CSV table of C-alpha atoms in Angstrom, one decimal:
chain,number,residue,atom,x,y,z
A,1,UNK,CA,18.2,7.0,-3.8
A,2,UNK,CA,15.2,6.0,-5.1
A,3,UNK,CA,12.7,8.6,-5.0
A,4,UNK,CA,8.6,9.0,-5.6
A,5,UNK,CA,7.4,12.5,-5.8
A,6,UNK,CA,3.1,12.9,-7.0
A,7,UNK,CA,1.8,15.6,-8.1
A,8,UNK,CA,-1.6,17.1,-10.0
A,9,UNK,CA,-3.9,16.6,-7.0
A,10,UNK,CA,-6.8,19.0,-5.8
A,11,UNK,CA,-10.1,20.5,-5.7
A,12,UNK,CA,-12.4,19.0,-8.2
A,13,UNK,CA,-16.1,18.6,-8.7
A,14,UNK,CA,-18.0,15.5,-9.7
A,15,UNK,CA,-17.9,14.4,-13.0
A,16,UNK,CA,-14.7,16.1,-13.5
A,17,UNK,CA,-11.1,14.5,-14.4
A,18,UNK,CA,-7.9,15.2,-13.5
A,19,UNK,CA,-4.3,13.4,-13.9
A,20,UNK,CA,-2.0,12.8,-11.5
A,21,UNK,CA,1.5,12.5,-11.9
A,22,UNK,CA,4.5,10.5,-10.2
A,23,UNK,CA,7.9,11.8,-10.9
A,24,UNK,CA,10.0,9.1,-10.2
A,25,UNK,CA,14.3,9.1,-9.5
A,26,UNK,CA,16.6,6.5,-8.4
A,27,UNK,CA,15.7,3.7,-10.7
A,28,UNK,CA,13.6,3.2,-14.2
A,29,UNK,CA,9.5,2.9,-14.0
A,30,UNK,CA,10.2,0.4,-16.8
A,31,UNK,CA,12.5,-2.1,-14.6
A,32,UNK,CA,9.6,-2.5,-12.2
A,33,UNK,CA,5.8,-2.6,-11.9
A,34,UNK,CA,4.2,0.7,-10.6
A,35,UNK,CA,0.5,1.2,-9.0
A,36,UNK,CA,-1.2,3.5,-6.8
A,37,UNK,CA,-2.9,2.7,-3.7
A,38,UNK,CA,-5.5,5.7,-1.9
A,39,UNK,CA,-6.8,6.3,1.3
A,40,UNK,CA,-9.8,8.2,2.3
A,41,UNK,CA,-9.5,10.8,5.1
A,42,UNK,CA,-9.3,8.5,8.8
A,43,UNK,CA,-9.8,5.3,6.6
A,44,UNK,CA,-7.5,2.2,5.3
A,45,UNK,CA,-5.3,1.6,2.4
A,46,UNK,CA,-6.8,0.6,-0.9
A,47,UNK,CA,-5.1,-1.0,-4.2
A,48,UNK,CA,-6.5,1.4,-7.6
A,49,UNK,CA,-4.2,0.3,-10.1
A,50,UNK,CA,-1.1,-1.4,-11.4
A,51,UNK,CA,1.1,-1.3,-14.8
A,52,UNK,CA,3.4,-4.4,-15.0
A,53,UNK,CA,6.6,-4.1,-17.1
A,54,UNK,CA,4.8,-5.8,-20.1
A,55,UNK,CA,2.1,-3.0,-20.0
A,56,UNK,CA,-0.2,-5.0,-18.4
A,57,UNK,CA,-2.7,-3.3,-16.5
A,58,UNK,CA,-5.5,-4.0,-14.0
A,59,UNK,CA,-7.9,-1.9,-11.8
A,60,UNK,CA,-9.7,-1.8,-8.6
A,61,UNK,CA,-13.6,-2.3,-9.5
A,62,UNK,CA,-14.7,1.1,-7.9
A,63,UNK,CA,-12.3,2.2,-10.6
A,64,UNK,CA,-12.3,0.4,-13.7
A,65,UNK,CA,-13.9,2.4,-16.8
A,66,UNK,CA,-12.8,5.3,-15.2
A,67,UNK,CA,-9.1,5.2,-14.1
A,68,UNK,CA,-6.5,4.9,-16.8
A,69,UNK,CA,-2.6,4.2,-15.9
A,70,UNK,CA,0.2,4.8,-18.0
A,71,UNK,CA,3.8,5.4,-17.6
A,72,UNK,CA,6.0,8.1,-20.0
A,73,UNK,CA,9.2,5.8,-19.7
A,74,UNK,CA,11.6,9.2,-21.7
A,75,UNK,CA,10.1,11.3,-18.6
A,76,UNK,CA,10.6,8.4,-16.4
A,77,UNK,CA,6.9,8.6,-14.5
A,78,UNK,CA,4.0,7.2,-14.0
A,79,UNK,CA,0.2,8.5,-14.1
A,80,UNK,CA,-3.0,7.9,-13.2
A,81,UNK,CA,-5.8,9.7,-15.5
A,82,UNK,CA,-9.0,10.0,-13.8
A,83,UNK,CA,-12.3,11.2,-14.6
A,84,UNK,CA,-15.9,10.9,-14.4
A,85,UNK,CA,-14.7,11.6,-10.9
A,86,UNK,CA,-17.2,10.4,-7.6
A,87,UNK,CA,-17.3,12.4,-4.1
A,88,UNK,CA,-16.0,8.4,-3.1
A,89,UNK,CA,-13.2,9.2,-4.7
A,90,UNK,CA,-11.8,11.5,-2.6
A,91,UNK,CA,-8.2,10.4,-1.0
A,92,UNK,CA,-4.8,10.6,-0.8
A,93,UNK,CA,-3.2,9.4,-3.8
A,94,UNK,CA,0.1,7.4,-3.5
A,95,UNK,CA,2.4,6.4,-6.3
A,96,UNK,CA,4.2,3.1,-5.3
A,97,UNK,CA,7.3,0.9,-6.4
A,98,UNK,CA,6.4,-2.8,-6.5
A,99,UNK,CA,10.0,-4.3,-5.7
A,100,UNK,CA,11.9,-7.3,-7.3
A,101,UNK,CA,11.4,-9.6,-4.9
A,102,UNK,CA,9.4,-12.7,-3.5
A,103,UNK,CA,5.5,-11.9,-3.6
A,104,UNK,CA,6.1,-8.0,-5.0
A,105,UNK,CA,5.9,-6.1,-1.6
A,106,UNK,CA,5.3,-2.2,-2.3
A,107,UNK,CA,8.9,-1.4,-1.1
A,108,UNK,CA,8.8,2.3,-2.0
A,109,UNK,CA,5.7,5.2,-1.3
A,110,UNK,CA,5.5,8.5,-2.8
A,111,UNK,CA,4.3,11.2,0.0
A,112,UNK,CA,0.8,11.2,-1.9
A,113,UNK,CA,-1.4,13.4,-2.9
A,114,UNK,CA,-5.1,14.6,-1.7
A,115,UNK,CA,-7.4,14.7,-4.7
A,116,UNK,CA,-11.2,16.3,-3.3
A,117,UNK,CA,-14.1,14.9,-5.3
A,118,UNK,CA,-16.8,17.7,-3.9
A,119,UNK,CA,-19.5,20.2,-5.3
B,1,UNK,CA,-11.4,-11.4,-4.6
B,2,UNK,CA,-9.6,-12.4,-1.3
B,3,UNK,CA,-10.8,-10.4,1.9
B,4,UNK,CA,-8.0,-9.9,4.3
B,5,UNK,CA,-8.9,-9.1,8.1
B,6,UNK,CA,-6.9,-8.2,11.1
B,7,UNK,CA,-7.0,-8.5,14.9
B,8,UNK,CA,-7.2,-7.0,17.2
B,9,UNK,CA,-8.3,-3.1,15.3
B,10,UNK,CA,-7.0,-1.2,17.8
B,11,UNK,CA,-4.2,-2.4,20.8
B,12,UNK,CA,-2.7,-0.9,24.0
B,13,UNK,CA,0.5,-1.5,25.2
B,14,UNK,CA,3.6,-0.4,27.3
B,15,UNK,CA,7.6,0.4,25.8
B,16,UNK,CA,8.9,-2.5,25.9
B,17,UNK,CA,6.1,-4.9,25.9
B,18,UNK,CA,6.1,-7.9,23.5
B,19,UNK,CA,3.0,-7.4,20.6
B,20,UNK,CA,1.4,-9.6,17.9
B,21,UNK,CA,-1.0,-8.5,15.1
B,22,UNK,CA,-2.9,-11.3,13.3
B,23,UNK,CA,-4.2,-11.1,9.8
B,24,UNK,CA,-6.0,-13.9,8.3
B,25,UNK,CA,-7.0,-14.3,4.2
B,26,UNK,CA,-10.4,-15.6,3.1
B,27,UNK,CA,-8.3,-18.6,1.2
B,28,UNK,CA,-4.8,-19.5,0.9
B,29,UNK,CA,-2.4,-17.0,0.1
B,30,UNK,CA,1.1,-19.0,0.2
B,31,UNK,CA,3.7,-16.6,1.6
B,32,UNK,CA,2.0,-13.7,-0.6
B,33,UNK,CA,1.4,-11.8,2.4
B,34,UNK,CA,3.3,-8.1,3.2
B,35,UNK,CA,3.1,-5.9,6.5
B,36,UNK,CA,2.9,-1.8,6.1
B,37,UNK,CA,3.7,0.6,9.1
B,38,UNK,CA,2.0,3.8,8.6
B,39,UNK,CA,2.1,7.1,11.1
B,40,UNK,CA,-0.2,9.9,11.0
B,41,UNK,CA,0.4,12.2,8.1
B,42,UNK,CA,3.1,10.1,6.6
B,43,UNK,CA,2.7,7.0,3.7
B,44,UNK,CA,3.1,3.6,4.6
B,45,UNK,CA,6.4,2.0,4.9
B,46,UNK,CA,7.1,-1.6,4.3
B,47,UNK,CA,8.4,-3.6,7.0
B,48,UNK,CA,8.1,-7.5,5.9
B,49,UNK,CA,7.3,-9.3,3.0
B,50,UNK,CA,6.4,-12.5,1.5
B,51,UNK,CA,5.5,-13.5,5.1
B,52,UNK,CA,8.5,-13.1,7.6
B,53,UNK,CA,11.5,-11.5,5.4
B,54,UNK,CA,12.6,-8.3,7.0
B,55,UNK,CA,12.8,-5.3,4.7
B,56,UNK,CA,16.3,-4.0,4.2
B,57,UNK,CA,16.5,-1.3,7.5
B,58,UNK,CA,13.8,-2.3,9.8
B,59,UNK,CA,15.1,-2.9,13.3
B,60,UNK,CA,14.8,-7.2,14.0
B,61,UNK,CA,12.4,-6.7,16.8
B,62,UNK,CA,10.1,-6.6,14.1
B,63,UNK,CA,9.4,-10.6,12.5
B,64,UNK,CA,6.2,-12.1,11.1
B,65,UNK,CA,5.3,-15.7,10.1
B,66,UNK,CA,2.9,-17.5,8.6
B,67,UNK,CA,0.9,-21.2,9.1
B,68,UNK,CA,1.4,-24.0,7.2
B,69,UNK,CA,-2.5,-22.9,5.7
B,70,UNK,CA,-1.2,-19.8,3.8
B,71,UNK,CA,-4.5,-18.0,5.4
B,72,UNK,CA,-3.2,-17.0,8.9
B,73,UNK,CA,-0.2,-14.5,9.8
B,74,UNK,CA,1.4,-12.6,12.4
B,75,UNK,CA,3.6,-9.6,13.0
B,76,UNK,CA,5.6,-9.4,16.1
B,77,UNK,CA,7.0,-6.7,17.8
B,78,UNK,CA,9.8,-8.5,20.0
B,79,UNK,CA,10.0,-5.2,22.4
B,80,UNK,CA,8.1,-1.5,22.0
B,81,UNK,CA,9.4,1.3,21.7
B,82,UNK,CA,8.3,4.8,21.4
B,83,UNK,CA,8.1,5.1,17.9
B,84,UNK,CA,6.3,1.8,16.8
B,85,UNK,CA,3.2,3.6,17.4
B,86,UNK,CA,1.1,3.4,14.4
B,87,UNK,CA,-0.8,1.6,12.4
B,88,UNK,CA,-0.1,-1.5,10.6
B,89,UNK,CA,-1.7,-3.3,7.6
B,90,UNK,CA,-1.2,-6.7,5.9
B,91,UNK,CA,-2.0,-6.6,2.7
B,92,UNK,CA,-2.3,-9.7,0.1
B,93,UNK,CA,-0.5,-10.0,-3.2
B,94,UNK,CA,-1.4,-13.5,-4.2
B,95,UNK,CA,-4.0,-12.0,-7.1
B,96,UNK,CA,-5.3,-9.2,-8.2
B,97,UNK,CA,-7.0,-6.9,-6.4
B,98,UNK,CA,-4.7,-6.4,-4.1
B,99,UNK,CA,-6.0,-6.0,-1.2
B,100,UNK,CA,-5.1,-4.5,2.4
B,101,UNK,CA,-6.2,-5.7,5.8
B,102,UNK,CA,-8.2,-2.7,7.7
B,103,UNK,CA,-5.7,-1.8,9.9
B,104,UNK,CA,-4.4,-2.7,13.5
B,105,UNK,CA,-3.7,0.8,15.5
B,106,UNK,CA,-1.2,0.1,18.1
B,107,UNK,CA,-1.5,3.1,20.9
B,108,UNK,CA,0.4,4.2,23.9
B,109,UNK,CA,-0.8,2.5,27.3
């Protein structure tokens, strides 16, 4: 069963950094591309990142310069280092599976988590 | 970047009523186009993609198509039922960004 689990959220004022983790079971971070997609608090869905299986990576513009994603393929998970963190930052953090498949749907969703940009 | 919109942002309907969701691209897309379901508290869950294939377990009253422009799309609900209330987004992966529609919210009448 394939299986998404984040971690590494919380509390953190501007300017800070933290890393967020996505432990992932079921099948191999290196077989597929990986991203994370946030939402703000009552708002929509919005695409932060993406490592392809080539390494390949590419960032939202709100991000980029500031968001790094990386993948430990022994531990079998994918991160997402952040820092020089903005109050806009603030959302819940998911960790998704890009599947195998005709125009690479997100077909599996961690159950996020909330990372609070505030003094 | 390629702006994605839906309509209507919020609907109202009965169990067992018949629903469509639009979602239109600012240019052609192809059949690059995905829909999410998403219920309070809970991440999104896919339900089609690359247009109008049906995720492995979602019921088939759920379908969505596409026009011949690769810039308009739809996702039908055949009949409602109780738990199909939520909200759903499209979202485009033609190029990077990818990027989401803002969300239909589909609400108990």
């Amino acid at each position: 069963e394939v299986q998404l689990v984040e971690s590494g959220g919380g509390l953190i004022q501007p300017g800070g950094s933290l890393r967020l983790s996505c432990a992932a079971s079921g099948f191999s971070v290196t077989n597929n591309y990986m991203s994370w997609v946030r939402q703000a608090p009552g708002k929509g869905l919005e695409w932060v990142s993406i490592i392809y299986t080539a390494d390949t990576t590419y960032y939202a513009d709100s991000v980029k310069g500031r968001f790094t994603i990386s993948r430990d393929n022994s531990k079998n998970t994918l991160y997402l280092q952040m820092n020089s963190l903005r109050v806009e930052d603030t959302a819940v953090y998911y960790c998704v599976r890009g599947a195998i498949a005709v125009a690479d749907p997100f077909d599996y969703w961690g159950q996020g988590t909330l990372v609070t940009v505030s003094s | 970047d390629i702006q994605m919109t839906q309509s209507p942002s919020s609907l109202s309907a009965s169990v067992g009523d018949r629903v469509t969701i639009t979602c239109r691209a600012s240019q052609s897309i192809g059949k690059y186009l995905n829909w999410y379901q998403q219920k309070p508290g809970k991440a999104p869950k896919l339900l089609i993609y690359a247009a109008s294939s049906l995720q492995s377990g979602v019921p088939s009253r759920f379908s969505g198509s596409g026009s011949g422009s690769g810039t308009d799309f739809t996702l039908t609900i055949s009949s409602l039922r109780p738990e199909d209330f939520a909200t759903y987004y499209c979202q485009q992966s033609y190029s990077i960004p990818y990027t989401f529609g803002p969300g239909t919210k589909l609400e108990i009448k």
